[in-house]
């Protein structure tokens, strides 16, 4: 489609929409020559989905602008790899469009020819360029202008609620034909350019300078929010915009670091390589944080907050509703799969491993027994008659504890050695203790009891009050973290002599016992 016909459609449509305001119609539909504006390329592309590594570019639409006038409009389908023909036709793509589909290599050649040394203008340009990079395409220009980031300067009456392209088009009453198609999205871009041409001409150097300085900042996030973040240990919480009812949103993502501001910035610099980072950059609108004395406090608080809020983009450290363990009442007895919460406390016996499903627990145990030639029938995994060899012994996968070829004491020793890393340790104290941590973020006291985190405080008095709380559930992530930390205090395991102080991840730790 050439510039004249494309421009004619826009002009007629704008005049129709603004027919009640003749002056606005004339100003919006005219594209006066502007010799001071550089050569530009309007760019918009659509994709088969939002996932950077799984989805692909579907359509690309370009428009060359010179002296404020559209010179050429170009549109192509990218050869689809995953979509069926029926799915493509449902999008309104025609057989003719498919016949003219091009490869990624041909798209690279076209972009090289059109965009070299030009100012590339788009909306949500960061996400668009991320998909181009994921496809192996690099633009031969360093100058880019994202109209989405410039909305508040070019249209001061707009709020964050009109930050999206379609929301903005609806607010400004622009022509929207088929909003899911790249050419029609470019049509909206062209209308915005016509509306803002005068402001762009006046403010372009300042806009480019500002966007270069804030190039790593997501569109909806204000620079001052990032600048307020301390560069000390702690936990950061990323929030999306409120819903249409104004309900406060839940965190989108929660993370921890010993350098909060540096870590949060790294999320936004990685969005062209990671789908998760790209989704964060698209949605994040507000930041919050909780400081910590050091890495221990940051990890404890991160695990607690993730289980409390269950953020959409956090996959690790989420709360597990039901946990299982292999329970052995006494040495030599059979192993039974029991709920972990029933095996905590002073119940005699030994727990081995923490599992989320019975299938997972059985599969892992069976593998360990087979590799170490331990008897599954003696441990209750198979039916067995006293004195008779089990089926695994006949296959050479058992050393014969079931039929007297190996003593039960030796079999138990081998079992304990095999499952040493699975051993669930009993809490070394009769009640709660405090862990004093001194680190880059200051000093604080963490209240812990029975491998569970009960809170942190800046004073010993408040920390002991926190220790009176009862945890709502058992957290295996906190258990593993505290076990790793407390092992540094003991010379011969968790029941041996205890040191008064230890150093862990750059922090100095001390245990206080009531």
Coordinates of C-alpha atoms in Angstrom, one line a residue:
X1 CA 0.0 0.0 0.0
X2 CA 1.5 3.3 -1.0
X3 CA 1.6 6.4 1.1
X4 CA -1.1 8.4 -0.7
X5 CA -3.8 5.7 -0.4
X6 CA -2.9 4.8 3.2
X7 CA -2.9 8.5 4.1
X8 CA -6.2 9.0 2.4
X9 CA -7.9 6.3 4.5
X10 CA -6.6 7.9 7.7
X11 CA -7.6 11.4 6.6
X12 CA -11.2 10.4 5.7
X13 CA -11.6 8.4 8.9
X14 CA -10.3 11.2 11.1
X15 CA -12.6 13.7 9.5
X16 CA -15.5 11.4 10.1
X17 CA -14.6 10.9 13.8
X18 CA -14.0 14.6 14.4
X19 CA -16.9 15.9 12.2
X20 CA -18.3 17.9 15.2
X21 CA -15.1 19.8 15.6
X22 CA -14.0 21.2 12.2
X23 CA -10.8 22.9 13.5
X24 CA -9.6 19.7 15.3
X25 CA -10.5 17.7 12.2
X26 CA -8.3 20.0 10.0
X27 CA -5.4 20.0 12.4
X28 CA -5.5 16.3 13.0
X29 CA -5.8 15.3 9.3
X30 CA -3.2 17.6 7.9
X31 CA 0.4 16.5 7.7
X32 CA 2.3 19.7 6.9
X33 CA 5.8 19.4 5.6
X34 CA 8.3 19.8 8.4
X35 CA 11.9 20.1 7.1
X36 CA 13.4 20.0 10.6
X37 CA 12.1 16.5 11.4
X38 CA 14.6 13.7 10.6
X39 CA 13.7 10.8 8.4
X40 CA 11.7 8.3 10.4
X41 CA 10.3 4.8 10.1
X42 CA 7.1 3.8 11.9
X43 CA 7.4 0.2 13.0
X44 CA 4.8 -2.2 14.4
X45 CA 4.8 -6.0 14.5
X46 CA 2.5 -8.6 15.9
X47 CA 3.4 -12.0 17.3
X48 CA 1.8 -15.4 17.8
X49 CA 1.9 -14.9 21.6
X50 CA 3.6 -13.1 24.5
X51 CA 6.3 -15.6 25.3
X52 CA 9.7 -14.5 24.0
X53 CA 11.3 -17.9 23.5
X54 CA 8.2 -19.9 22.4
X55 CA 6.3 -17.4 20.2
X56 CA 7.3 -15.9 16.9
X57 CA 6.8 -12.7 14.8
X58 CA 3.7 -13.0 12.7
X59 CA 3.3 -9.6 10.9
X60 CA 5.5 -6.6 10.3
X61 CA 4.3 -3.2 9.1
X62 CA 6.5 -0.3 8.2
X63 CA 5.9 3.3 7.1
X64 CA 8.7 5.7 5.9
X65 CA 8.3 9.3 6.9
X66 CA 10.2 12.2 5.4
X67 CA 9.7 15.8 6.3
X68 CA 6.5 14.8 8.2
X69 CA 5.0 13.1 5.1
X70 CA 4.4 9.4 4.6
X71 CA 6.4 8.2 1.6
X72 CA 5.8 4.4 1.7
X73 CA 3.9 1.8 3.6
X74 CA 5.2 -1.8 3.6
X75 CA 3.6 -4.9 5.1
X76 CA 4.4 -8.6 5.1
X77 CA 3.6 -11.9 6.9
X78 CA 6.5 -13.8 8.3
X79 CA 6.5 -17.4 7.3
X80 CA 4.6 -19.1 10.1
X81 CA 6.1 -22.1 11.8
X82 CA 3.6 -23.1 14.4
X83 CA 0.2 -21.6 13.4
X84 CA -2.2 -23.7 11.3
X85 CA -3.8 -22.2 8.2
X86 CA -7.2 -22.1 9.8
X87 CA -5.8 -20.1 12.8
X88 CA -4.1 -17.7 10.4
X89 CA -7.3 -17.1 8.4
X90 CA -9.2 -16.5 11.6
X91 CA -7.0 -13.5 12.1
X92 CA -8.1 -12.0 8.9
X93 CA -4.9 -12.8 7.0
X94 CA -5.7 -13.7 3.4
X95 CA -4.3 -16.3 1.0
X96 CA -2.6 -13.4 -0.9
X97 CA -0.8 -12.3 2.3
X98 CA 0.4 -15.9 2.9
X99 CA 1.7 -16.1 -0.7
X100 CA 3.8 -13.0 -0.1
X101 CA 5.1 -14.3 3.3
X102 CA 8.9 -13.7 3.8
X103 CA 11.5 -15.4 5.9
X104 CA 13.3 -13.9 8.9
X105 CA 16.4 -13.4 6.7
X106 CA 14.4 -11.5 4.2
X107 CA 12.9 -9.3 7.0
X108 CA 16.5 -8.6 8.2
X109 CA 17.4 -7.4 4.6
X110 CA 14.3 -5.2 4.4
X111 CA 14.9 -3.6 7.8
X112 CA 18.6 -3.0 6.9
X113 CA 17.5 -1.2 3.8
X114 CA 14.7 0.9 5.4
X115 CA 15.9 1.6 8.9
X116 CA 19.6 2.3 8.4
X117 CA 20.4 5.7 9.9
X118 CA 16.7 6.4 10.4
X119 CA 14.9 7.3 13.6
X120 CA 12.7 4.3 14.4
X121 CA 9.4 5.2 16.0
X122 CA 7.1 2.7 17.7
X123 CA 4.7 2.1 20.6
X124 CA 5.9 -0.5 23.1
X125 CA 9.1 -0.4 21.1
X126 CA 11.1 -2.2 23.7
X127 CA 9.0 -5.3 23.6
X128 CA 8.9 -5.2 19.7
X129 CA 12.7 -5.0 19.6
X130 CA 13.0 -7.9 22.1
X131 CA 11.1 -10.1 19.7
X132 CA 13.3 -9.0 16.8
X133 CA 16.4 -9.8 18.8
X134 CA 15.0 -13.2 19.8
X135 CA 14.6 -13.9 16.0
X136 CA 18.2 -12.9 15.5
X137 CA 17.5 -9.5 13.9
X138 CA 19.5 -6.3 14.7
X139 CA 18.4 -2.8 13.6
X140 CA 21.1 -0.7 12.0
X141 CA 20.2 2.4 14.0
X142 CA 20.8 3.5 17.5
X143 CA 18.1 6.2 17.4
X144 CA 14.7 5.1 18.7
X145 CA 11.6 6.9 19.9
X146 CA 8.9 5.1 21.9
X147 CA 5.7 7.1 21.7
X148 CA 4.3 5.1 24.7
X149 CA 7.1 6.5 26.9
X150 CA 6.4 10.0 25.6
X151 CA 2.6 10.0 26.1
X152 CA 2.6 12.2 29.2
X153 CA 4.7 14.9 27.5
X154 CA 2.9 14.8 24.2
X155 CA -0.7 14.4 25.6
X156 CA -0.6 15.7 29.3
X157 CA -4.3 14.9 29.8
X158 CA -3.6 11.2 29.5
X159 CA -3.2 9.1 32.7
X160 CA -1.5 5.8 33.2
X161 CA -4.8 4.1 32.4
X162 CA -4.4 5.2 28.8
X163 CA -0.8 3.9 28.6
X164 CA -1.7 1.1 26.2
X165 CA -2.1 1.7 22.5
X166 CA -5.8 0.7 22.3
X167 CA -6.7 2.5 25.5
X168 CA -5.0 5.6 24.1
X169 CA -6.8 5.3 20.8
X170 CA -10.1 5.0 22.6
X171 CA -9.4 8.0 24.8
X172 CA -8.3 10.1 21.8
X173 CA -11.1 8.7 19.6
X174 CA -8.8 7.5 16.9
X175 CA -9.6 5.2 14.0
X176 CA -9.4 1.5 15.1
X177 CA -10.3 -1.0 12.4
X178 CA -8.8 -4.4 13.2
X179 CA -6.8 -3.9 16.4
X180 CA -5.2 -7.4 16.2
X181 CA -3.5 -6.7 12.9
X182 CA -0.1 -5.0 12.4
X183 CA -1.2 -2.6 9.6
X184 CA -4.1 -1.4 11.7
X185 CA -1.9 -0.8 14.7
X186 CA 0.4 1.1 12.4
X187 CA -2.6 3.2 11.3
X188 CA -3.1 4.2 15.0
X189 CA 0.6 5.1 15.2
X190 CA 0.3 7.3 12.1
X191 CA -2.7 9.1 13.6
X192 CA -0.7 9.7 16.8
X193 CA 2.1 11.1 14.7
X194 CA -0.3 13.4 12.9
X195 CA -1.7 14.6 16.2
X196 CA 1.7 15.1 17.9
X197 CA 3.8 16.2 14.9
X198 CA 4.2 19.8 16.2
X199 CA 5.2 18.7 19.7
X200 CA 7.6 16.0 18.4
X201 CA 9.2 18.6 16.2
X202 CA 9.7 20.9 19.2
X203 CA 10.7 18.4 21.8
X204 CA 12.5 15.7 19.8
X205 CA 16.0 16.3 21.1
X206 CA 14.8 16.3 24.7
X207 CA 12.6 13.2 24.2
X208 CA 15.5 11.2 22.7
X209 CA 17.9 12.3 25.4
X210 CA 15.4 11.4 28.2
X211 CA 14.5 8.0 26.6
X212 CA 18.2 7.2 26.2
X213 CA 18.9 7.9 29.9
X214 CA 15.8 5.9 30.9
X215 CA 16.2 3.2 28.2
X216 CA 16.4 0.4 30.8
X217 CA 13.3 1.6 32.7
X218 CA 9.9 0.0 32.0
X219 CA 7.2 2.3 30.4
X220 CA 4.9 2.4 33.4
X221 CA 7.6 2.8 36.1
X222 CA 8.7 6.3 37.2
X223 CA 12.4 6.9 37.5
X224 CA 12.1 8.2 41.0
X225 CA 10.7 4.9 42.2
X226 CA 13.8 3.1 41.1
X227 CA 16.1 5.8 42.5
X228 CA 14.4 5.5 46.0
X229 CA 15.5 1.8 46.2
X230 CA 18.4 1.4 48.6
X231 CA 21.4 -0.5 47.4
X232 CA 21.5 -2.6 50.5
X233 CA 20.4 -6.2 51.4
X234 CA 16.6 -6.9 51.3
X235 CA 13.6 -8.0 49.4
X236 CA 11.9 -6.1 46.5
X237 CA 8.3 -6.4 45.4
X238 CA 7.1 -5.5 41.9
X239 CA 3.5 -4.5 41.5
X240 CA 1.3 -4.2 38.3
X241 CA -1.4 -1.5 37.8
X242 CA -4.6 -1.7 39.9
X243 CA -7.6 -3.4 38.3
X244 CA -10.6 -1.5 36.8
X245 CA -12.2 -1.4 40.2
X246 CA -9.2 0.2 41.8
X247 CA -8.5 -2.9 44.0
X248 CA -4.8 -2.9 45.2
X249 CA -2.9 -5.4 43.2
X250 CA -0.9 -8.4 44.5
X251 CA 2.8 -8.4 43.8
X252 CA 3.8 -9.5 40.3
X253 CA 7.2 -10.7 41.3
X254 CA 9.2 -10.9 44.6
X255 CA 13.0 -11.3 44.8
X256 CA 15.9 -10.7 47.1
X257 CA 19.4 -9.3 46.8
X258 CA 22.3 -8.0 48.9
X259 CA 22.2 -5.0 46.5
X260 CA 18.5 -4.1 45.9
X261 CA 18.8 -1.3 43.4
X262 CA 21.4 -3.0 41.3
X263 CA 19.4 -6.3 41.2
X264 CA 16.2 -4.6 40.1
X265 CA 18.0 -2.7 37.3
X266 CA 19.4 -6.0 36.1
X267 CA 15.8 -7.3 35.6
X268 CA 15.1 -4.5 33.1
X269 CA 18.4 -4.9 31.2
X270 CA 17.7 -8.7 30.7
X271 CA 14.2 -8.3 29.1
X272 CA 15.4 -9.0 25.6
X273 CA 16.8 -12.4 26.6
X274 CA 14.2 -13.6 29.1
X275 CA 10.5 -14.0 28.7
X276 CA 9.9 -13.5 32.4
X277 CA 12.0 -10.3 32.5
X278 CA 10.0 -9.1 29.4
X279 CA 6.7 -9.7 31.1
X280 CA 7.9 -7.9 34.2
X281 CA 9.0 -4.9 32.1
X282 CA 5.6 -4.8 30.4
X283 CA 3.5 -4.9 33.6
X284 CA 5.5 -3.4 36.5
X285 CA 4.2 0.0 37.6
X286 CA 5.3 0.2 41.3
X287 CA 8.0 -1.0 43.6
X288 CA 8.2 -1.7 47.3
X289 CA 11.0 -3.2 49.4
X290 CA 11.8 -4.6 52.8
X291 CA 15.4 -4.1 54.0
X292 CA 17.5 -6.7 55.8
X293 CA 20.8 -6.8 57.7
X294 CA 22.3 -9.3 55.3
X295 CA 21.7 -12.2 53.0
X296 CA 20.2 -14.5 55.7
X297 CA 17.5 -12.0 56.5
X298 CA 16.8 -11.3 52.8
X299 CA 16.4 -15.0 52.1
X300 CA 14.1 -15.6 55.1
X301 CA 11.9 -12.7 54.2
X302 CA 11.8 -13.5 50.5
X303 CA 10.6 -17.1 51.2
X304 CA 8.0 -15.8 53.7
X305 CA 6.6 -13.1 51.3
X306 CA 6.4 -15.4 48.3
X307 CA 4.4 -18.0 50.3
X308 CA 2.2 -15.2 51.6
X309 CA 1.4 -13.5 48.2
X310 CA 2.0 -16.3 45.7
X311 CA 3.2 -13.9 42.9
X312 CA 2.3 -14.8 39.4
X313 CA 5.9 -14.8 38.1
X314 CA 7.6 -16.6 41.0
X315 CA 8.0 -20.3 40.4
X316 CA 10.5 -21.1 43.2
X317 CA 9.7 -20.9 47.0
X318 CA 5.9 -21.3 46.5
X319 CA 3.9 -22.8 49.3
X320 CA 3.3 -26.6 49.1
X321 CA 0.0 -27.5 50.6
X322 CA 0.8 -31.2 51.4
X323 CA 4.3 -32.5 52.2
X324 CA 5.2 -36.2 52.7
X325 CA 8.2 -38.0 54.2
X326 CA 9.4 -41.6 54.5
X327 CA 9.1 -42.4 58.2
X328 CA 11.0 -45.2 60.0
X329 CA 9.7 -45.8 63.5
X330 CA 13.0 -47.5 64.7
X331 CA 16.2 -48.8 63.0
X332 CA 15.4 -51.9 61.0
X333 CA 11.7 -51.3 60.7
X334 CA 9.8 -50.7 57.4
X335 CA 9.5 -47.3 55.8
X336 CA 6.1 -45.7 55.6
X337 CA 5.0 -42.7 53.7
X338 CA 3.5 -40.2 56.2
X339 CA 2.4 -36.6 56.2
X340 CA 5.4 -34.6 57.3
X341 CA 3.5 -32.5 59.8
X342 CA 2.7 -35.7 61.8
X343 CA 6.4 -36.6 62.0
X344 CA 7.6 -33.3 63.5
X345 CA 8.3 -32.6 67.1
X346 CA 9.2 -35.2 69.7
X347 CA 7.7 -38.3 67.9
X348 CA 10.3 -41.1 68.1
X349 CA 11.8 -42.3 64.8
X350 CA 13.5 -40.9 61.7
X351 CA 12.1 -39.0 58.7
X352 CA 13.8 -39.3 55.3
X353 CA 13.2 -36.7 52.6
X354 CA 10.6 -34.1 51.9
X355 CA 8.2 -34.8 48.9
X356 CA 5.2 -33.1 47.4
X357 CA 3.5 -36.2 45.9
X358 CA 3.4 -40.0 46.8
X359 CA 4.5 -40.8 43.2
X360 CA 7.6 -38.6 43.5
X361 CA 8.5 -40.1 46.9
X362 CA 8.1 -43.7 45.7
X363 CA 10.0 -43.1 42.4
X364 CA 13.0 -41.5 44.2
X365 CA 13.2 -44.1 46.9
X366 CA 12.9 -47.1 44.5
X367 CA 15.8 -45.6 42.4
X368 CA 18.0 -45.2 45.5
X369 CA 17.3 -48.8 46.7
X370 CA 18.1 -50.2 43.2
X371 CA 21.3 -48.3 42.8
X372 CA 22.6 -49.3 46.3
X373 CA 21.2 -52.9 46.2
X374 CA 19.0 -52.4 49.2
X375 CA 16.1 -54.7 49.9
X376 CA 12.7 -53.2 48.9
X377 CA 10.7 -56.0 50.5
X378 CA 12.5 -55.6 53.9
X379 CA 11.6 -51.9 53.8
X380 CA 7.9 -52.5 53.0
X381 CA 8.1 -51.6 49.3
X382 CA 7.2 -55.2 48.1
X383 CA 5.3 -58.1 49.5
X384 CA 7.6 -60.5 51.4
X385 CA 7.5 -63.7 53.3
X386 CA 10.1 -64.1 56.2
X387 CA 13.1 -66.1 55.2
X388 CA 12.5 -66.0 51.5
X389 CA 14.5 -64.1 48.9
X390 CA 12.8 -61.1 47.3
X391 CA 12.3 -60.7 43.6
X392 CA 15.1 -58.1 43.4
X393 CA 17.6 -60.6 45.0
X394 CA 16.9 -63.0 42.2
X395 CA 17.7 -60.2 39.7
X396 CA 20.9 -59.3 41.5
X397 CA 19.5 -56.0 42.8
X398 CA 19.5 -56.9 46.5
X399 CA 22.4 -58.2 48.7
X400 CA 20.1 -60.6 50.5
X401 CA 19.1 -59.0 53.8
X402 CA 15.7 -60.5 53.2
X403 CA 17.0 -64.1 53.2
X404 CA 19.9 -64.0 55.7
X405 CA 22.7 -63.2 53.2
X406 CA 23.2 -59.8 54.9
X407 CA 22.5 -58.9 58.5
X408 CA 19.8 -56.4 59.2
X409 CA 22.2 -54.2 61.1
X410 CA 24.5 -53.9 58.1
X411 CA 21.5 -53.3 55.8
X412 CA 20.4 -50.5 58.1
X413 CA 23.8 -48.9 58.1
X414 CA 23.8 -49.0 54.3
X415 CA 20.3 -47.5 54.2
X416 CA 21.4 -44.6 56.5
X417 CA 24.5 -44.0 54.4
X418 CA 22.4 -44.0 51.2
X419 CA 19.8 -41.6 52.5
X420 CA 22.2 -39.4 54.5
X421 CA 21.3 -36.3 52.4
X422 CA 17.6 -37.1 52.9
X423 CA 17.8 -37.2 56.7
X424 CA 15.4 -34.8 58.4
X425 CA 17.1 -33.3 61.4
X426 CA 15.4 -32.7 64.7
X427 CA 15.5 -29.2 66.1
X428 CA 18.6 -29.0 68.3
X429 CA 16.9 -26.9 71.0
X430 CA 13.9 -27.2 73.2
X431 CA 12.3 -24.0 72.0
X432 CA 12.9 -20.9 70.0
X433 CA 16.3 -19.2 69.5
X434 CA 17.4 -15.9 68.0
X435 CA 19.9 -15.5 65.2
X436 CA 21.7 -12.2 65.5
X437 CA 22.9 -11.0 62.0
X438 CA 25.3 -8.2 61.4
X439 CA 25.8 -7.3 57.8
X440 CA 25.9 -4.5 55.2
X441 CA 22.3 -3.5 56.1
X442 CA 23.0 -3.2 59.9
X443 CA 22.0 -5.5 62.7
X444 CA 18.7 -7.5 63.3
X445 CA 17.5 -10.5 65.2
X446 CA 15.7 -13.4 63.4
X447 CA 13.3 -15.5 65.5
X448 CA 13.3 -19.2 64.6
X449 CA 11.8 -22.3 66.2
X450 CA 11.6 -25.9 64.9
X451 CA 13.2 -24.8 61.6
X452 CA 10.6 -22.1 61.0
X453 CA 11.0 -18.4 60.6
X454 CA 8.8 -16.3 62.9
X455 CA 10.0 -12.8 62.0
X456 CA 12.8 -10.3 62.4
X457 CA 13.3 -7.3 64.7
X458 CA 15.8 -4.6 65.5
X459 CA 15.7 -5.3 69.2
X460 CA 16.1 -8.5 71.3
X461 CA 13.0 -7.8 73.3
X462 CA 10.8 -7.6 70.2
X463 CA 12.5 -10.6 68.7
X464 CA 11.6 -12.7 71.7
X465 CA 8.0 -11.6 71.4
X466 CA 8.0 -12.7 67.8
X467 CA 9.3 -16.1 68.8
X468 CA 6.0 -16.7 70.7
X469 CA 4.1 -17.0 67.4
X470 CA 3.1 -20.3 65.8
X471 CA 3.8 -20.8 62.1
X472 CA 0.8 -21.6 60.0
X473 CA 2.5 -24.3 58.0
X474 CA 5.9 -26.1 57.7
X475 CA 8.1 -24.4 55.1
X476 CA 10.7 -26.8 53.6
X477 CA 12.6 -23.9 52.0
X478 CA 13.2 -22.3 55.3
X479 CA 14.2 -25.6 56.8
X480 CA 16.9 -26.2 54.2
X481 CA 18.1 -22.6 54.6
X482 CA 18.3 -22.7 58.4
X483 CA 19.9 -26.2 58.4
X484 CA 22.6 -24.9 56.0
X485 CA 23.2 -21.8 58.3
X486 CA 23.2 -23.7 61.6
X487 CA 25.6 -26.4 60.5
X488 CA 28.3 -23.7 60.5
X489 CA 27.8 -23.4 64.3
X490 CA 28.4 -27.1 65.0
X491 CA 31.7 -29.0 64.6
X492 CA 30.2 -32.6 64.7
X493 CA 26.7 -32.3 63.3
X494 CA 23.7 -30.6 64.8
X495 CA 24.0 -32.5 68.1
X496 CA 27.7 -31.8 68.7
X497 CA 29.4 -28.9 70.5
X498 CA 28.3 -25.5 69.3
X499 CA 30.4 -22.4 68.5
X500 CA 29.3 -19.0 69.8
X501 CA 29.6 -17.3 66.4
X502 CA 29.9 -18.0 62.7
X503 CA 30.3 -16.2 59.4
X504 CA 27.8 -16.9 56.6
X505 CA 27.5 -15.2 53.2
X506 CA 29.4 -12.1 54.4
X507 CA 27.3 -11.7 57.6
X508 CA 28.4 -12.3 61.2
X509 CA 25.9 -14.5 63.0
X510 CA 25.4 -15.3 66.7
X511 CA 22.8 -17.5 68.3
X512 CA 20.9 -16.3 71.4
X513 CA 19.2 -18.9 73.6
X514 CA 16.5 -18.0 76.2

